[in-house]
Every structure is written in structure tokens, then in C-alpha cells.
Tab-separated table of C-alpha atoms and ligand atoms in Angstrom:
chain	number	residue	atom	x	y	z
A	1	UNK	CA	154.252	93.346	105.118
A	2	UNK	CA	155.400	91.345	108.141
A	3	UNK	CA	155.094	93.095	111.485
A	4	UNK	CA	156.447	92.891	115.021
A	5	UNK	CA	154.359	93.065	118.178
A	6	UNK	CA	156.155	93.445	121.516
A	7	UNK	CA	153.089	94.201	123.686
A	8	UNK	CA	153.470	91.020	125.706
A	9	UNK	CA	156.983	91.931	126.813
A	10	UNK	CA	155.820	95.151	128.411
A	11	UNK	CA	154.821	93.657	131.755
A	12	UNK	CA	158.484	92.647	132.109
A	13	UNK	CA	160.336	95.617	130.648
A	14	UNK	CA	158.977	99.072	130.019
A	15	UNK	CA	158.377	100.842	126.745
A	16	UNK	CA	160.514	103.694	128.084
A	17	UNK	CA	163.480	101.387	128.619
A	18	UNK	CA	163.078	100.013	125.106
A	19	UNK	CA	162.904	103.562	123.748
A	20	UNK	CA	166.074	104.403	125.645
A	21	UNK	CA	167.933	102.156	123.166
A	22	UNK	CA	167.228	104.665	120.424
A	23	UNK	CA	170.721	106.180	120.470
A	24	UNK	CA	172.651	102.958	120.870
A	25	UNK	CA	170.608	101.420	118.036
A	26	UNK	CA	171.295	104.457	115.859
A	27	UNK	CA	175.007	104.111	116.556
A	28	UNK	CA	174.850	100.441	115.625
A	29	UNK	CA	173.000	101.266	112.412
A	30	UNK	CA	175.529	103.978	111.546
A	31	UNK	CA	178.400	101.589	112.205
A	32	UNK	CA	176.792	99.090	109.822
A	33	UNK	CA	176.038	101.699	107.201
A	34	UNK	CA	179.455	103.387	107.357
A	35	UNK	CA	181.436	100.187	107.871
A	36	UNK	CA	183.025	101.464	111.059
A	37	UNK	CA	182.066	98.630	113.427
A	38	UNK	CA	183.668	95.271	114.195
A	39	UNK	CA	183.776	92.830	111.308
A	40	UNK	CA	183.121	95.548	108.743
A	41	UNK	CA	184.734	93.418	106.005
A	42	UNK	CA	181.575	91.317	106.058
A	43	UNK	CA	178.824	93.800	105.331
A	44	UNK	CA	178.121	92.735	101.765
A	45	UNK	CA	174.665	91.479	102.797
A	46	UNK	CA	173.543	94.925	103.968
A	47	UNK	CA	172.388	96.242	100.591
A	48	UNK	CA	172.348	92.935	98.787
A	49	UNK	CA	168.568	92.890	98.140
A	50	UNK	CA	168.396	96.350	96.560
A	51	UNK	CA	171.553	95.776	94.529
A	52	UNK	CA	170.560	92.390	93.100
A	53	UNK	CA	170.114	92.818	89.369
A	54	UNK	CA	167.509	91.298	87.079
A	55	UNK	CA	170.352	89.828	84.966
A	56	UNK	CA	171.760	88.026	87.995
A	57	UNK	CA	168.368	86.505	88.786
A	58	UNK	CA	167.841	85.554	85.118
A	59	UNK	CA	171.193	83.785	85.090
A	60	UNK	CA	170.269	81.822	88.219
A	61	UNK	CA	166.897	80.942	86.709
A	62	UNK	CA	168.605	79.682	83.539
A	63	UNK	CA	170.890	77.418	85.599
A	64	UNK	CA	167.863	76.239	87.567
A	65	UNK	CA	166.202	75.334	84.255
A	66	UNK	CA	169.187	73.148	83.280
A	67	UNK	CA	168.710	71.218	86.545
A	68	UNK	CA	164.949	70.978	85.950
A	69	UNK	CA	165.532	69.625	82.426
A	70	UNK	CA	168.071	67.026	83.514
A	71	UNK	CA	167.242	66.011	87.092
A	72	UNK	CA	164.465	64.606	89.265
A	73	UNK	CA	166.542	65.079	92.400
A	74	UNK	CA	169.118	67.745	93.239
A	75	UNK	CA	171.389	67.356	96.242
A	76	UNK	CA	172.538	70.514	97.973
A	77	UNK	CA	175.926	69.729	99.521
A	78	UNK	CA	176.635	72.334	102.187
A	79	UNK	CA	176.628	72.971	105.921
A	80	UNK	CA	175.624	75.893	108.157
A	81	UNK	CA	175.057	79.019	106.129
A	82	UNK	CA	175.684	77.045	102.967
A	83	UNK	CA	172.388	75.138	103.239
A	84	UNK	CA	170.158	76.354	106.080
A	85	UNK	CA	168.776	79.398	104.254
A	86	UNK	CA	167.726	77.532	101.133
A	87	UNK	CA	166.281	74.698	103.189
A	88	UNK	CA	164.324	77.183	105.327
A	89	UNK	CA	162.662	78.764	102.291
A	90	UNK	CA	162.148	75.531	100.350
A	91	UNK	CA	160.565	73.662	103.273
A	92	UNK	CA	158.393	76.651	104.198
A	93	UNK	CA	156.951	76.817	100.689
A	94	UNK	CA	156.879	73.185	99.563
A	95	UNK	CA	153.950	70.829	99.688
A	96	UNK	CA	155.123	68.562	102.525
A	97	UNK	CA	153.743	65.415	100.905
A	98	UNK	CA	154.608	65.831	97.234
A	99	UNK	CA	157.236	63.115	97.313
A	100	UNK	CA	156.589	61.530	93.908
A	101	UNK	CA	159.574	61.331	91.619
A	102	UNK	CA	157.942	60.984	88.211
A	103	UNK	CA	156.415	63.841	86.265
A	104	UNK	CA	157.583	66.462	88.675
A	105	UNK	CA	157.569	70.049	87.596
A	106	UNK	CA	160.560	70.767	89.797
A	107	UNK	CA	163.203	68.416	91.187
A	108	UNK	CA	163.079	67.230	94.791
A	109	UNK	CA	165.821	68.920	96.802
A	110	UNK	CA	167.818	66.759	99.217
A	111	UNK	CA	170.657	67.815	101.490
A	112	UNK	CA	174.078	66.340	102.232
A	113	UNK	CA	177.383	67.539	103.574
A	114	UNK	CA	175.743	68.801	106.757
A	115	UNK	CA	176.787	65.790	108.855
A	116	UNK	CA	179.377	62.993	108.764
A	117	UNK	CA	177.011	60.112	109.332
A	118	UNK	CA	178.089	57.092	107.309
A	119	UNK	CA	174.578	55.649	107.413
A	120	UNK	CA	173.072	58.902	106.139
A	121	UNK	CA	175.488	59.067	103.232
A	122	UNK	CA	175.186	55.355	102.431
A	123	UNK	CA	171.400	55.532	102.353
A	124	UNK	CA	171.456	58.706	100.267
A	125	UNK	CA	173.760	57.117	97.694
A	126	UNK	CA	171.565	54.007	97.636
A	127	UNK	CA	168.502	56.173	97.035
A	128	UNK	CA	170.230	58.067	94.229
A	129	UNK	CA	171.401	54.895	92.434
A	130	UNK	CA	168.544	54.884	89.940
A	131	UNK	CA	167.707	58.600	89.995
A	132	UNK	CA	168.496	61.364	87.542
A	133	UNK	CA	170.301	63.493	90.082
A	134	UNK	CA	172.440	66.610	90.129
A	135	UNK	CA	174.574	68.324	92.761
A	136	UNK	CA	175.128	71.868	93.974
A	137	UNK	CA	178.416	71.977	95.849
A	138	UNK	CA	178.230	74.958	98.205
A	139	UNK	CA	181.123	76.031	100.362
A	140	UNK	CA	182.408	79.528	100.873
A	141	UNK	CA	185.815	78.358	102.085
A	142	UNK	CA	185.713	75.414	99.736
A	143	UNK	CA	187.479	73.330	102.360
A	144	UNK	CA	184.771	72.297	104.832
A	145	UNK	CA	185.267	68.611	105.638
A	146	UNK	CA	181.595	67.624	105.908
A	147	UNK	CA	180.755	69.143	102.525
A	148	UNK	CA	183.938	68.027	100.752
A	149	UNK	CA	183.467	64.447	101.920
A	150	UNK	CA	179.839	64.264	100.762
A	151	UNK	CA	180.703	65.961	97.475
A	152	UNK	CA	183.513	63.509	96.752
A	153	UNK	CA	181.086	60.587	97.119
A	154	UNK	CA	178.263	62.267	95.202
A	155	UNK	CA	180.474	63.421	92.333
A	156	UNK	CA	181.897	59.931	91.864
A	157	UNK	CA	178.435	58.383	91.767
A	158	UNK	CA	177.044	61.062	89.483
A	159	UNK	CA	179.885	60.614	86.980
A	160	UNK	CA	179.654	56.805	87.112
A	161	UNK	CA	175.897	56.648	86.738
A	162	UNK	CA	175.214	59.579	84.456
A	163	UNK	CA	178.481	59.835	82.542
A	164	UNK	CA	181.005	62.642	82.614
A	165	UNK	CA	179.254	64.768	80.008
A	166	UNK	CA	175.891	64.919	81.849
A	167	UNK	CA	177.651	65.216	85.214
A	168	UNK	CA	179.362	68.328	83.948
A	169	UNK	CA	175.958	69.828	83.196
A	170	UNK	CA	174.303	68.909	86.495
A	171	UNK	CA	177.090	69.750	88.925
A	172	UNK	CA	177.367	73.399	89.893
A	173	UNK	CA	179.736	74.953	92.430
A	174	UNK	CA	178.987	77.973	94.613
A	175	UNK	CA	182.189	79.030	96.292
A	176	UNK	CA	185.009	81.540	96.594
A	177	UNK	CA	186.213	83.386	93.481
A	178	UNK	CA	189.698	81.930	93.573
A	179	UNK	CA	190.469	79.907	96.738
A	180	UNK	CA	189.600	76.469	98.046
A	181	UNK	CA	189.180	72.949	96.727
A	182	UNK	CA	185.630	73.547	95.484
A	183	UNK	CA	186.874	76.357	93.221
A	184	UNK	CA	189.803	74.308	91.902
A	185	UNK	CA	187.579	71.291	91.166
A	186	UNK	CA	184.969	73.477	89.455
A	187	UNK	CA	187.599	75.122	87.263
A	188	UNK	CA	189.361	71.858	86.433
A	189	UNK	CA	186.144	70.044	85.581
A	190	UNK	CA	184.551	73.007	83.809
A	191	UNK	CA	181.478	73.198	86.063
A	192	UNK	CA	179.249	76.208	85.985
A	193	UNK	CA	180.003	78.148	89.154
A	194	UNK	CA	178.828	81.104	91.191
A	195	UNK	CA	180.912	83.248	93.495
A	196	UNK	CA	180.024	83.890	97.117
A	197	UNK	CA	181.155	87.486	97.593
A	198	UNK	CA	184.122	87.855	99.949
A	199	UNK	CA	182.188	90.305	102.073
A	200	UNK	CA	179.177	88.054	102.716
A	201	UNK	CA	179.616	85.520	105.528
A	202	UNK	CA	178.010	82.082	105.287
A	203	UNK	CA	175.078	82.734	107.610
A	204	UNK	CA	174.230	85.971	105.776
A	205	UNK	CA	174.419	84.376	102.321
A	206	UNK	CA	170.891	83.116	101.681
A	207	UNK	CA	170.135	85.932	99.234
A	208	UNK	CA	173.250	85.154	97.163
A	209	UNK	CA	173.303	82.161	94.756
A	210	UNK	CA	173.882	80.003	97.871
A	211	UNK	CA	170.187	80.265	98.654
A	212	UNK	CA	168.769	81.538	95.395
A	213	UNK	CA	169.848	78.663	93.120
A	214	UNK	CA	168.370	75.795	95.197
A	215	UNK	CA	165.230	77.869	95.832
A	216	UNK	CA	164.812	78.530	92.097
A	217	UNK	CA	165.367	74.843	91.267
A	218	UNK	CA	162.654	73.924	93.771
A	219	UNK	CA	160.312	76.104	91.712
A	220	UNK	CA	159.996	79.192	93.895
A	221	UNK	CA	159.995	82.795	92.841
A	222	UNK	CA	163.371	84.313	93.655
A	223	UNK	CA	162.314	87.695	92.276
A	224	UNK	CA	159.559	87.878	94.893
A	225	UNK	CA	161.972	86.737	97.597
A	226	UNK	CA	164.397	89.542	96.716
A	227	UNK	CA	161.519	92.031	96.335
A	228	UNK	CA	160.383	91.183	99.873
A	229	UNK	CA	163.893	91.531	101.251
A	230	UNK	CA	164.253	94.878	99.465
A	231	UNK	CA	161.035	96.122	101.094
A	232	UNK	CA	162.439	95.222	104.479
A	233	UNK	CA	165.778	96.838	103.619
A	234	UNK	CA	163.830	100.048	103.055
A	235	UNK	CA	161.641	99.597	106.138
A	236	UNK	CA	164.699	99.241	108.368
A	237	UNK	CA	166.918	101.894	106.777
A	238	UNK	CA	168.902	104.346	108.872
A	239	UNK	CA	166.471	107.113	107.930
A	240	UNK	CA	163.473	105.273	109.433
A	241	UNK	CA	162.710	106.486	112.969
A	242	UNK	CA	163.399	103.988	115.769
A	243	UNK	CA	159.725	103.576	116.666
A	244	UNK	CA	158.838	102.634	113.069
A	245	UNK	CA	161.776	100.282	112.524
A	246	UNK	CA	160.804	96.714	113.503
A	247	UNK	CA	164.395	95.439	113.424
A	248	UNK	CA	165.547	98.240	115.744
A	249	UNK	CA	162.738	97.455	118.184
A	250	UNK	CA	163.372	93.715	118.056
A	251	UNK	CA	167.108	94.223	118.683
A	252	UNK	CA	166.455	96.640	121.548
A	253	UNK	CA	163.770	94.482	123.165
A	254	UNK	CA	165.770	91.257	123.126
A	255	UNK	CA	168.872	93.013	124.490
A	256	UNK	CA	166.871	94.567	127.308
A	257	UNK	CA	165.276	91.220	128.140
A	258	UNK	CA	168.770	89.693	128.171
A	259	UNK	CA	169.914	92.348	130.622
A	260	UNK	CA	167.075	91.434	132.972
A	261	UNK	CA	168.225	87.808	133.072
A	262	UNK	CA	166.284	86.350	130.151
A	263	UNK	CA	169.239	84.569	128.638
A	264	UNK	CA	167.455	82.209	126.275
A	265	UNK	CA	165.312	83.237	123.324
A	266	UNK	CA	162.987	80.550	122.040
A	267	UNK	CA	161.786	80.994	118.468
A	268	UNK	CA	158.328	79.470	118.227
A	269	UNK	CA	156.309	78.434	115.190
A	270	UNK	CA	152.890	76.848	114.757
A	271	UNK	CA	153.588	75.118	111.446
A	272	UNK	CA	156.090	72.312	110.831
A	273	UNK	CA	156.903	74.051	107.551
A	274	UNK	CA	158.785	76.667	109.558
A	275	UNK	CA	161.105	74.230	111.324
A	276	UNK	CA	164.081	75.130	109.140
A	277	UNK	CA	163.405	78.852	109.391
A	278	UNK	CA	164.185	78.326	113.073
A	279	UNK	CA	167.277	76.284	112.264
A	280	UNK	CA	168.522	79.087	109.991
A	281	UNK	CA	167.709	81.698	112.666
A	282	UNK	CA	169.541	79.677	115.356
A	283	UNK	CA	172.714	79.690	113.282
A	284	UNK	CA	172.366	83.370	112.419
A	285	UNK	CA	172.029	84.489	116.020
A	286	UNK	CA	174.074	81.760	117.691
A	287	UNK	CA	177.194	82.260	115.576
A	288	UNK	CA	176.816	86.020	115.501
A	289	UNK	CA	176.309	86.686	119.200
A	290	UNK	CA	177.642	83.746	121.196
A	291	UNK	CA	181.181	84.935	121.928
A	292	UNK	CA	183.327	86.611	124.576
A	293	UNK	CA	181.321	84.616	127.149
A	294	UNK	CA	178.096	86.391	126.314
A	295	UNK	CA	175.093	86.225	124.026
A	296	UNK	CA	171.463	85.131	124.159
A	297	UNK	CA	171.172	81.374	123.611
A	298	UNK	CA	168.941	80.864	120.555
A	299	UNK	CA	166.597	77.905	120.951
A	300	UNK	CA	163.555	76.854	118.954
A	301	UNK	CA	160.398	74.824	119.299
A	302	UNK	CA	157.685	73.680	116.889
A	303	UNK	CA	154.239	74.099	118.419
A	304	UNK	CA	151.853	72.615	119.117
A	305	UNK	CA	154.070	69.502	118.709
A	306	UNK	CA	156.599	70.580	121.340
A	307	UNK	CA	153.955	71.791	123.777
A	308	UNK	CA	153.714	68.075	124.502
A	309	UNK	CA	157.437	67.817	125.194
A	310	UNK	CA	158.956	71.194	126.052
A	311	UNK	CA	155.738	72.903	127.139
A	312	UNK	CA	156.180	71.948	130.786
A	313	UNK	CA	159.673	73.441	130.959
A	314	UNK	CA	158.614	76.619	129.229
A	315	UNK	CA	155.616	77.045	131.543
A	316	UNK	CA	157.327	76.259	134.836
A	317	UNK	CA	161.085	75.758	134.422
A	318	UNK	CA	163.831	78.240	135.215
A	319	UNK	CA	162.599	81.759	134.366
A	320	UNK	CA	165.462	82.690	132.077
A	321	UNK	CA	163.574	82.506	128.793
A	322	UNK	CA	161.562	84.662	126.466
A	323	UNK	CA	159.718	83.678	123.318
A	324	UNK	CA	159.544	85.128	119.835
A	325	UNK	CA	156.615	83.634	117.969
A	326	UNK	CA	156.468	83.526	114.184
A	327	UNK	CA	152.786	83.651	113.447
A	328	UNK	CA	151.279	83.097	109.994
A	329	UNK	CA	148.053	85.051	109.688
A	330	UNK	CA	146.444	83.328	106.709
A	331	UNK	CA	147.216	79.741	105.759
A	332	UNK	CA	147.266	78.638	102.125
A	333	UNK	CA	144.615	75.899	102.252
A	334	UNK	CA	141.173	75.486	103.754
A	335	UNK	CA	140.146	72.440	105.786
A	336	UNK	CA	137.156	72.317	108.109
A	337	UNK	CA	136.472	69.929	110.980
A	338	UNK	CA	133.742	67.522	109.856
A	339	UNK	CA	130.562	66.820	111.858
A	340	UNK	CA	130.411	63.254	113.199
A	341	UNK	CA	127.113	61.763	114.210
A	342	UNK	CA	128.543	59.633	117.036
A	343	UNK	CA	130.837	62.394	118.331
A	344	UNK	CA	132.845	59.823	120.271
A	345	UNK	CA	135.867	62.114	120.364
A	346	UNK	CA	133.698	64.998	121.597
A	347	UNK	CA	134.913	67.250	118.806
A	348	UNK	CA	131.528	68.246	117.398
A	349	UNK	CA	131.846	71.602	119.146
A	350	UNK	CA	134.495	72.332	116.534
A	351	UNK	CA	132.488	71.055	113.557
A	352	UNK	CA	132.533	73.513	110.681
A	353	UNK	CA	135.513	75.418	112.064
A	354	UNK	CA	138.751	75.775	110.135
A	355	UNK	CA	141.640	73.654	111.478
A	356	UNK	CA	143.640	76.873	111.489
A	357	UNK	CA	141.128	78.452	113.878
A	358	UNK	CA	141.913	75.680	116.352
A	359	UNK	CA	145.636	76.301	115.789
A	360	UNK	CA	145.188	80.039	116.320
A	361	UNK	CA	143.370	79.482	119.618
A	362	UNK	CA	146.176	77.145	120.691
A	363	UNK	CA	148.602	79.947	119.822
A	364	UNK	CA	146.685	82.590	121.739
A	365	UNK	CA	146.041	80.303	124.707
A	366	UNK	CA	149.722	79.373	124.831
A	367	UNK	CA	150.845	82.973	124.657
A	368	UNK	CA	148.586	83.955	127.550
A	369	UNK	CA	149.676	80.941	129.593
A	370	UNK	CA	153.364	81.581	129.001
A	371	UNK	CA	153.104	85.283	129.773
A	372	UNK	CA	151.247	84.327	132.983
A	373	UNK	CA	154.158	81.967	133.649
A	374	UNK	CA	156.598	84.911	133.376
A	375	UNK	CA	157.788	84.283	129.852
A	376	UNK	CA	157.871	87.557	127.895
A	377	UNK	CA	156.488	87.130	124.426
A	378	UNK	CA	157.095	88.837	121.090
A	379	UNK	CA	155.233	88.065	117.877
A	380	UNK	CA	156.377	88.412	114.301
A	381	UNK	CA	153.320	88.215	112.084
A	382	UNK	CA	153.557	87.023	108.481
A	383	UNK	CA	150.360	87.847	106.557
A	384	UNK	CA	150.874	84.540	104.690
A	385	UNK	CA	153.599	82.092	103.799
A	386	UNK	CA	155.013	83.125	100.441
A	387	UNK	CA	158.283	84.226	98.885
A	388	UNK	CA	157.708	87.926	99.488
A	389	UNK	CA	157.029	87.570	103.221
A	390	UNK	CA	159.909	85.148	103.664
A	391	UNK	CA	162.198	87.639	101.926
A	392	UNK	CA	161.030	90.281	104.395
A	393	UNK	CA	161.569	87.926	107.324
A	394	UNK	CA	165.083	86.979	106.204
A	395	UNK	CA	166.261	90.550	105.888
A	396	UNK	CA	164.477	91.546	109.104
A	397	UNK	CA	166.415	88.911	111.055
A	398	UNK	CA	169.707	89.738	109.314
A	399	UNK	CA	169.639	93.470	109.946
A	400	UNK	CA	168.322	92.987	113.487
A	401	UNK	CA	171.184	90.561	114.089
A	402	UNK	CA	173.769	93.116	112.941
A	403	UNK	CA	172.251	95.790	115.176
A	404	UNK	CA	171.840	93.420	118.103
A	405	UNK	CA	175.439	92.179	117.871
A	406	UNK	CA	176.735	95.730	117.974
A	407	UNK	CA	174.492	96.560	120.971
A	408	UNK	CA	176.026	93.547	122.694
A	409	UNK	CA	179.462	94.846	121.676
A	410	UNK	CA	180.674	91.739	119.875
A	411	UNK	CA	181.778	91.178	116.294
A	412	UNK	CA	178.627	89.628	114.816
A	413	UNK	CA	180.371	88.596	111.609
A	414	UNK	CA	183.083	86.178	112.712
A	415	UNK	CA	182.922	82.695	114.249
A	416	UNK	CA	186.323	81.956	115.824
A	417	UNK	CA	184.765	79.370	118.139
A	418	UNK	CA	183.871	76.919	115.385
A	419	UNK	CA	187.553	76.237	114.662
A	420	UNK	CA	188.195	74.441	117.980
A	421	UNK	CA	186.409	71.193	117.094
A	422	UNK	CA	187.895	71.196	113.592
A	423	UNK	CA	191.424	71.439	114.854
A	424	UNK	CA	190.872	68.565	117.313
A	425	UNK	CA	189.195	66.433	114.637
A	426	UNK	CA	192.077	67.020	112.198
A	427	UNK	CA	194.606	66.224	114.922
A	428	UNK	CA	192.789	62.986	115.755
A	429	UNK	CA	192.592	62.046	112.065
A	430	UNK	CA	196.321	62.808	111.606
A	431	UNK	CA	195.674	65.331	108.868
A	432	UNK	CA	198.944	66.412	107.216
A	433	UNK	CA	200.046	69.706	108.737
A	434	UNK	CA	198.550	68.842	112.157
A	435	UNK	CA	201.510	66.769	113.438
A	436	UNK	CA	202.090	68.917	116.549
A	437	UNK	CA	198.368	69.004	117.414
A	438	UNK	CA	198.163	65.231	116.859
A	439	UNK	CA	200.911	64.651	119.410
A	440	UNK	CA	199.442	67.111	121.884
A	441	UNK	CA	195.917	65.739	121.739
A	442	UNK	CA	197.026	62.218	122.608
A	443	UNK	CA	197.873	63.417	126.127
A	444	UNK	CA	194.261	64.528	126.621
A	445	UNK	CA	192.728	61.170	125.761
B	1	LIG	O1	178.254	81.258	108.918
B	1	LIG	C1	179.288	80.672	108.610
B	1	LIG	O2	180.239	81.281	108.092
B	1	LIG	C2	179.460	79.179	108.788
B	1	LIG	O3	178.454	78.596	109.511
B	1	LIG	C3	179.538	78.497	107.451
B	1	LIG	O4	178.358	78.757	106.734
B	1	LIG	C4	179.740	76.994	107.558
B	1	LIG	O5	180.754	76.695	108.451
B	1	LIG	C5	180.080	76.414	106.194
B	1	LIG	O6	181.262	76.964	105.713
B	1	LIG	P1	181.658	76.885	104.194
B	1	LIG	O7	180.590	77.544	103.399
B	1	LIG	O8	182.974	77.585	104.097
B	1	LIG	O9	181.767	75.430	103.836
């Protein structure tokens, strides 16, 4: 089971102060459980793990098999919550260098619809020209410009290169039950489709087909992922006392740190495989808490890589930060530092040691240095990197985010602020229906 260690925050805030959050945390948990808090229309994720049925997972696995039988590459078209969760799990569990295309057991997963870069899309389409590829079109609203634009290009190419009949087999939509362009296209074309429940917001949707289908296609065990999330659902239930509930303690600790002026939380990892876990986490917390002119700014670094870029700032910059380290206890492979007779690099003192031992000492040394530099430090320990522990981590962050948002007294389940750029972009592009905005924006240029 994953665990949380807050010991290295205690020189900055006291255990008593953290414990004093017990009642406010309980209230937040009750509001979530009873649906009495802000944004209560979006609590479908709360008991999603324990209510996921075997039949649902079997159906997703069967669709994944159709992709495996017909594709070497599958493109996930989606942005924000519609791709970050699957990418986080897939990149955490994949062999980083298994890039071959032939004789793959599982298709390579690529991503589109998360930017509007013409070069990115051009190069992707070029790459896919001679590939057996399929598409998962993921959009809760079904109207997101980035995703719709990429899907239009990908669909056209898939139909032209693979023929309409195959395209129909290897294009799947994950979207709203009845609304939006993605739903209409799926119904008109007869694509297999999955519904994103109305009451599950994008950034909380990784344990719906949004995350599960791409993860299953990539060859990972979605039953274990859900089993892990279910364990964490139980470990963080309302009946669990505050001091035994890691999500309650995490939410309380970060809110108390925020109150003392630590306005930026940096999520730290020591494996590049976890980069997208941080990207997913940034969206989850950023969109949930950054509103009404408040909220901890969620940032992330990949160590030791970024110790050589951001390390200076973290050690000695403005003291408004705290760190939450995701630490993986046991890595999946073994590699020892070889002895070298010339020892020109002076590394023989490490000969025979595991590379991970060096990494762990970097982690410990960094923690001590940063705490000495007045950066409070929390650690989330994963016994190893597998589906079960990632499932636990996902639910841990989700439930802690719900609690934390309610402690902060914001609606953690909406994102009104993301509409501002869209409206300006549509006005500038003269989208039908935006005539007034188009006129108004010209005066600002
Ligand atoms: O969390 C959210 O709701 C958003 O970040 C969405 O995931 C993102 O904007 C994509 O929206 P959609 O799935 O409707 O295309």
C-alpha cells in the first residue's frame, strides 16, 4: 500500500495544528459523501472504483483487443482530463525504449488533440502514413477545439488509408451520452462508443473508459488499477479516523502550509517515468483549487534532472514553496555500477552498488538539503511501480483534492476560468455566434 510521510514538514508547522484540521476535514468528507458541498453534481468519481463492475472491465478489454488485433499504433485524441490520466499510467508502466513497431504485443500509444501545433499534427500524420493506426476520440463535451481539429485530420487519414470498413472498427469515441459533435459523429458513423458519466468531470475521469481503454490497449492490467483505487477508497473512507487517513492528512498539511505562506507545491519524482503523473496531478489540483483568487500553485520537477536546472531556485529562491516527493521504494530492474580498472571518472567507490542506491541517496540528500533551506517536505511512498500502486495513488490524489478544495472553500469541480481564452480565440477566428465578441476584441488589439 502507498503511504504518506509528513515528518519533514513538522519543523515548519506543528502536528497539533495539523490535527486541528480534524473537524474541518470531517465536514469536507461529509459534504463529499452526502453531496451537500459545492459542485455536488460532479461526485461520480467518489465511489467509482468500488462500483466498477467486472462486466464493464471485460467490455473495455474486448475493445482493447480489437485495437490490438488491427493496429500497431493508437492515437489518443484528447486534452486535459481526456488524456493526462491515461498518459500518466501508460508512461509510468511502459518500457521507455520499446519503440519498435513490428511484432508488438500491444500497440504504441501516441497523443494528439492536446495542442494546436501545425508542425506537431503534420509530423504525426506523416508518421502515420504507412502505419496500421486507430483512434480513440475522447472529449466529454465533444466540442473541444484542439481535440476536434486533430480528430478531423486523423479520421480523414484513417479512412483514406485503411478504408471505411476498417476505420469503423478502429475508431472509438468516449464522450457524452447524447450531446456534442463527438457523440453525433460516433452515432452517424456507427463507431463503438463509451459514455463519460455526467457526474464525472474531465480531470476526475481516469478510472472511467477515458483512462481505462488506452491503458488496456497499452497492455496494462486495468483490474489491478481499479483494485488499487478501491483499496484507497476504503483507506480514506469517512469511517477511517483522521490520523489513519493519508488523504485527510495530506489535505490538512498542504492547507496549513499554504496558510503559513507556502503558496507553491512542487511535486517531485526521481524517475522520468513519473513525468506525466505530475502533469495529471497539476491539472487535478490546478483546475480544482485555482479560483476566487486563491489556491496553491501546483508545480512539478523531475529529479535528479531538474536539480541541475531548478535546484538552485528551490534551495535558495523565494521561500514560498513546499515539496511533495513521490518516492518509489523498489525499482523493477537491477543494474549495478561496474568496476573500471582505470577509474578515470572516480566512480569505483560505487562499484557493485545498484544505480537505484545512488538515486536513493540523491533523494535523501536533496530532501535534507531542501528542508535545511526551509522547504517543507512530504513524501508519498510507492512500494513499487505497478498498476495496483498507481490505482492507489490516483484515488489518493482525487479524494485529497476534493477534501482540500472544500477546506479552501472553493468549488473543486468546476473550471470557469478556462472559458476566457476559448471565447477570445473564437472571437479572433470569427466563429459563427461570436459576432459581438469579434467586434469587441478588435478594440483590444
Ligand atoms: O477537467 C476538465 O474538465 C478539463 O480539463 C477537460 O478535461 C478538458 O478541457 C477537455 O475537455 P473535453 O473532455 O470536454 O474535451
